[in-house]
Coordinates of N, CA and C in Angstrom, one line a residue:
M1 N 0.8 -1.2 0.0 CA 0.0 0.0 0.0 C 0.9 1.2 0.0
D2 N 0.5 2.2 -0.8 CA 1.2 3.5 -0.8 C 0.8 4.3 0.4
A3 N 1.8 4.8 1.1 CA 1.5 5.5 2.4 C 0.6 6.8 2.1
R4 N 0.5 7.2 0.9 CA -0.3 8.4 0.6 C -1.7 8.0 0.3
E5 N -2.1 6.8 0.4 CA -3.5 6.4 0.1 C -4.3 6.8 1.4
P6 N -5.3 7.6 1.2 CA -6.1 8.1 2.3 C -7.0 7.1 3.0
L7 N -6.7 6.8 4.2 CA -7.6 5.9 5.0 C -7.8 6.5 6.4
P8 N -8.9 6.3 7.0 CA -9.2 6.7 8.3 C -8.1 6.2 9.3
G9 N -7.7 7.1 10.2 CA -6.7 6.7 11.2 C -5.2 6.9 10.7
K10 N -5.1 7.3 9.5 CA -3.7 7.5 8.9 C -3.6 9.0 8.6
P11 N -2.4 9.6 8.7 CA -2.3 11.0 8.3 C -2.7 11.2 6.9
V12 N -3.4 12.3 6.6 CA -3.9 12.6 5.3 C -3.7 14.1 5.1
R13 N -3.9 14.6 3.9 CA -3.8 16.0 3.7 C -4.8 16.7 4.6
G14 N -4.4 17.7 5.4 CA -5.2 18.4 6.2 C -5.5 17.8 7.6
S15 N -4.9 16.7 7.9 CA -5.2 16.0 9.2 C -4.1 15.1 9.5
R16 N -3.3 15.4 10.5 CA -2.3 14.5 11.0 C -2.8 13.2 11.7
T17 N -4.0 13.4 12.2 CA -4.6 12.2 12.9 C -5.4 11.3 12.0
G18 N -5.7 11.8 10.8 CA -6.5 10.9 9.9 C -7.9 10.8 10.3
R19 N -8.5 11.9 10.8 CA -10.0 11.8 11.1 C -10.7 11.3 9.9
P20 N -11.7 10.5 10.1 CA -12.4 9.8 9.0 C -12.9 10.8 7.9
I21 N -13.5 11.9 8.3 CA -14.0 12.9 7.3 C -12.9 13.5 6.5
M22 N -11.7 13.7 7.1 CA -10.6 14.3 6.4 C -10.1 13.2 5.4
A23 N -10.0 12.0 5.8 CA -9.6 10.9 4.9 C -10.5 10.8 3.7
L24 N -11.8 10.8 4.0 CA -12.8 10.8 2.9 C -12.7 11.9 1.9
F25 N -12.6 13.1 2.5 CA -12.4 14.3 1.6 C -11.1 14.3 0.8
D26 N -10.1 13.8 1.4 CA -8.8 13.6 0.7 C -9.0 12.6 -0.5
L27 N -9.6 11.5 -0.2 CA -9.8 10.5 -1.2 C -10.8 11.0 -2.4
I28 N -11.9 11.5 -2.0 CA -12.9 11.8 -3.1 C -12.5 13.2 -3.7
G29 N -11.6 13.9 -3.1 CA -11.1 15.1 -3.7 C -10.0 15.0 -4.7
R30 N -9.5 13.8 -4.9 CA -8.5 13.5 -5.8 C -9.0 13.5 -7.2
R31 N -8.2 13.9 -8.1 CA -8.5 14.0 -9.6 C -9.1 12.7 -10.1
W32 N -10.3 12.8 -10.6 CA -11.1 11.7 -11.3 C -11.8 10.8 -10.3
T33 N -11.5 10.9 -9.0 CA -12.1 9.9 -8.1 C -13.7 9.9 -8.2
L34 N -14.2 11.1 -8.0 CA -15.7 11.2 -8.1 C -16.3 10.7 -9.4
R35 N -15.6 11.0 -10.5 CA -16.1 10.5 -11.8 C -16.1 9.0 -11.9
V36 N -15.0 8.4 -11.3 CA -15.0 6.9 -11.3 C -16.1 6.4 -10.5
I37 N -16.4 7.0 -9.3 CA -17.5 6.5 -8.5 C -18.8 6.7 -9.2
W38 N -19.0 7.9 -9.8 CA -20.3 8.1 -10.5 C -20.5 7.1 -11.6
E39 N -19.5 6.9 -12.4 CA -19.6 5.9 -13.5 C -20.0 4.5 -13.0
L40 N -19.3 4.1 -11.9 CA -19.6 2.8 -11.4 C -21.0 2.7 -10.8
D41 N -21.5 3.8 -10.2 CA -22.8 3.9 -9.7 C -23.9 3.8 -10.8
R42 N -23.6 4.4 -11.9 CA -24.5 4.4 -13.0 C -24.5 3.2 -13.9
A43 N -23.5 2.4 -13.7 CA -23.3 1.2 -14.6 C -24.4 0.1 -14.1
E44 N -24.9 -0.6 -15.1 CA -25.9 -1.6 -14.8 C -25.3 -2.9 -14.5
Q45 N -24.0 -3.1 -14.8 CA -23.3 -4.3 -14.6 C -21.8 -3.9 -14.3
P46 N -21.0 -4.9 -13.8 CA -19.6 -4.6 -13.6 C -18.9 -4.1 -14.8
L47 N -18.0 -3.2 -14.7 CA -17.3 -2.6 -15.8 C -15.8 -3.1 -15.9
T48 N -15.4 -3.5 -17.0 CA -14.0 -3.8 -17.2 C -13.2 -2.5 -17.1
F49 N -11.9 -2.6 -17.0 CA -11.0 -1.4 -16.9 C -11.2 -0.6 -18.2
R50 N -11.3 -1.2 -19.3 CA -11.4 -0.5 -20.6 C -12.8 0.2 -20.7
E51 N -13.9 -0.5 -20.2 CA -15.2 0.1 -20.2 C -15.2 1.3 -19.3
L52 N -14.6 1.2 -18.1 CA -14.6 2.3 -17.2 C -13.8 3.4 -17.7
R53 N -12.7 3.2 -18.3 CA -11.9 4.2 -18.9 C -12.7 5.0 -20.0
A54 N -13.4 4.2 -20.8 CA -14.2 4.8 -21.9 C -15.3 5.7 -21.3
A55 N -16.0 5.2 -20.2 CA -17.1 5.9 -19.6 C -16.6 7.2 -19.0
C56 N -15.3 7.2 -18.5 CA -14.8 8.4 -17.8 C -14.3 9.5 -18.8
G57 N -14.1 9.1 -20.0 CA -13.6 10.1 -21.0 C -12.1 10.2 -21.1
D58 N -11.6 11.3 -20.8 CA -10.2 11.6 -21.0 C -9.2 11.1 -19.9
I59 N -9.6 10.3 -19.0 CA -8.7 9.8 -18.0 C -7.6 8.9 -18.6
S60 N -6.4 9.1 -18.1 CA -5.3 8.2 -18.6 C -5.4 6.9 -17.8
S61 N -4.8 5.9 -18.5 CA -4.7 4.6 -17.9 C -4.0 4.6 -16.5
S62 N -2.9 5.4 -16.4 CA -2.2 5.4 -15.2 C -3.0 6.0 -14.0
V63 N -3.7 7.1 -14.3 CA -4.5 7.7 -13.3 C -5.7 6.8 -12.9
L64 N -6.3 6.2 -13.9 CA -7.4 5.3 -13.5 C -6.9 4.1 -12.7
T65 N -5.7 3.6 -13.0 CA -5.1 2.5 -12.2 C -4.9 2.9 -10.8
T66 N -4.4 4.1 -10.6 CA -4.1 4.7 -9.3 C -5.4 4.9 -8.5
R67 N -6.4 5.5 -9.1 CA -7.7 5.7 -8.5 C -8.4 4.4 -8.1
L68 N -8.3 3.5 -9.0 CA -9.0 2.2 -8.6 C -8.2 1.5 -7.5
R69 N -6.9 1.6 -7.5 CA -6.2 1.0 -6.4 C -6.6 1.6 -5.1
E70 N -6.7 3.0 -5.1 CA -7.1 3.7 -3.8 C -8.5 3.3 -3.4
L71 N -9.4 3.2 -4.4 CA -10.8 2.9 -4.0 C -10.9 1.5 -3.6
V72 N -10.2 0.6 -4.1 CA -10.2 -0.8 -3.7 C -9.6 -0.9 -2.3
Q73 N -8.5 -0.2 -2.0 CA -7.9 -0.2 -0.7 C -8.8 0.4 0.3
A74 N -9.6 1.4 -0.1 CA -10.6 2.0 0.9 C -11.9 1.2 1.0
R75 N -11.9 0.1 0.2 CA -13.1 -0.8 0.2 C -14.4 -0.2 -0.3
L76 N -14.2 0.8 -1.2 CA -15.4 1.4 -1.8 C -15.7 0.7 -3.2
V77 N -14.7 0.1 -3.7 CA -14.8 -0.6 -5.0 C -14.2 -2.0 -4.9
E78 N -14.7 -2.9 -5.7 CA -14.1 -4.2 -5.7 C -14.1 -4.7 -7.2
N79 N -13.2 -5.6 -7.5 CA -13.1 -6.2 -8.8 C -13.2 -7.7 -8.7
V80 N -14.4 -8.2 -9.2 CA -14.6 -9.6 -9.2 C -14.6 -10.0 -10.6
T81 N -15.7 -9.7 -11.4 CA -15.7 -10.0 -12.8 C -15.7 -8.6 -13.5
G82 N -15.3 -7.6 -12.9 CA -15.3 -6.2 -13.4 C -15.4 -5.3 -12.1
Y83 N -15.2 -4.1 -12.3 CA -15.3 -3.1 -11.2 C -16.7 -2.8 -10.9
V84 N -17.0 -2.8 -9.6 CA -18.3 -2.4 -9.0 C -18.1 -1.7 -7.7
L85 N -19.1 -0.9 -7.3 CA -19.1 -0.3 -6.0 C -19.4 -1.4 -5.0
T86 N -18.8 -1.4 -3.8 CA -19.1 -2.3 -2.7 C -20.4 -1.7 -2.0
P87 N -21.0 -2.5 -1.1 CA -22.1 -1.9 -0.4 C -21.8 -0.6 0.3
I88 N -20.6 -0.5 0.9 CA -20.2 0.8 1.5 C -20.0 1.9 0.5
G89 N -19.5 1.5 -0.7 CA -19.4 2.5 -1.8 C -20.7 3.0 -2.3
R90 N -21.7 2.1 -2.4 CA -23.1 2.6 -2.8 C -23.7 3.4 -1.7
E91 N -23.3 3.1 -0.4 CA -23.8 3.9 0.7 C -23.2 5.3 0.6
L92 N -22.0 5.4 0.3 CA -21.3 6.7 0.1 C -22.1 7.5 -0.9
V93 N -22.4 7.0 -2.1 CA -23.1 7.7 -3.1 C -24.4 8.2 -2.6
G94 N -25.1 7.4 -1.9 CA -26.4 7.8 -1.3 C -26.2 9.0 -0.4
N95 N -25.2 8.9 0.4 CA -24.9 10.0 1.4 C -24.4 11.3 0.7
L96 N -23.9 11.2 -0.5 CA -23.5 12.4 -1.2 C -24.7 13.1 -1.9
E97 N -25.8 12.4 -2.0 CA -27.0 13.0 -2.7 C -27.3 14.4 -2.1
P98 N -27.4 14.6 -0.8 CA -27.7 15.9 -0.3 C -26.7 17.0 -0.7
V99 N -25.4 16.6 -0.8 CA -24.4 17.5 -1.2 C -24.6 17.9 -2.7
T100 N -25.0 16.9 -3.5 CA -25.4 17.2 -4.9 C -26.5 18.2 -5.0
V101 N -27.5 18.0 -4.2 CA -28.7 18.9 -4.2 C -28.2 20.3 -3.8
W102 N -27.4 20.4 -2.7 CA -26.9 21.7 -2.2 C -26.0 22.3 -3.3
A103 N -25.2 21.6 -4.0 CA -24.4 22.1 -5.1 C -25.2 22.8 -6.2
E104 N -26.4 22.2 -6.5 CA -27.3 22.8 -7.5 C -27.8 24.1 -7.0
V105 N -28.2 24.2 -5.7 CA -28.7 25.5 -5.2 C -27.6 26.5 -5.2
W106 N -26.4 26.1 -4.8 CA -25.2 27.0 -4.8 C -24.9 27.5 -6.2
A107 N -25.0 26.6 -7.2 CA -24.8 27.0 -8.6 C -25.8 28.1 -9.0
Q108 N -27.0 28.0 -8.6 CA -28.0 29.0 -8.9 C -27.7 30.4 -8.3
H109 N -27.1 30.4 -7.2 CA -26.7 31.6 -6.5 C -25.5 32.3 -7.2
Q110 N -24.8 31.5 -8.0 CA -23.6 32.1 -8.7 C -24.0 32.8 -10.0
Q111 N -25.2 32.7 -10.4 CA -25.6 33.3 -11.7 C -26.1 34.7 -11.5

């Protein structure tokens, strides 16, 4: 495991103690992480690496490999016959829904 992979209880950007919320924000704040999570959530079946890369658009193979490794290490994604969200990964998506709604309201205030 790369020491820089954000996990609760380990030092992460913004937190020497690795508070769970800081570890989560470090992880999901990384380039392409949310896009990978969203594409897996929208998929009707497990996605191969190639399918996931195509769904994400311009992501490079090396960045996708790194993000998948981090998400698997965090137990948000698993690879059985393709990549899928784990139950805790699906729970994360559900818990991000209020943030998505808030972001839409915020965007309206920016106009």
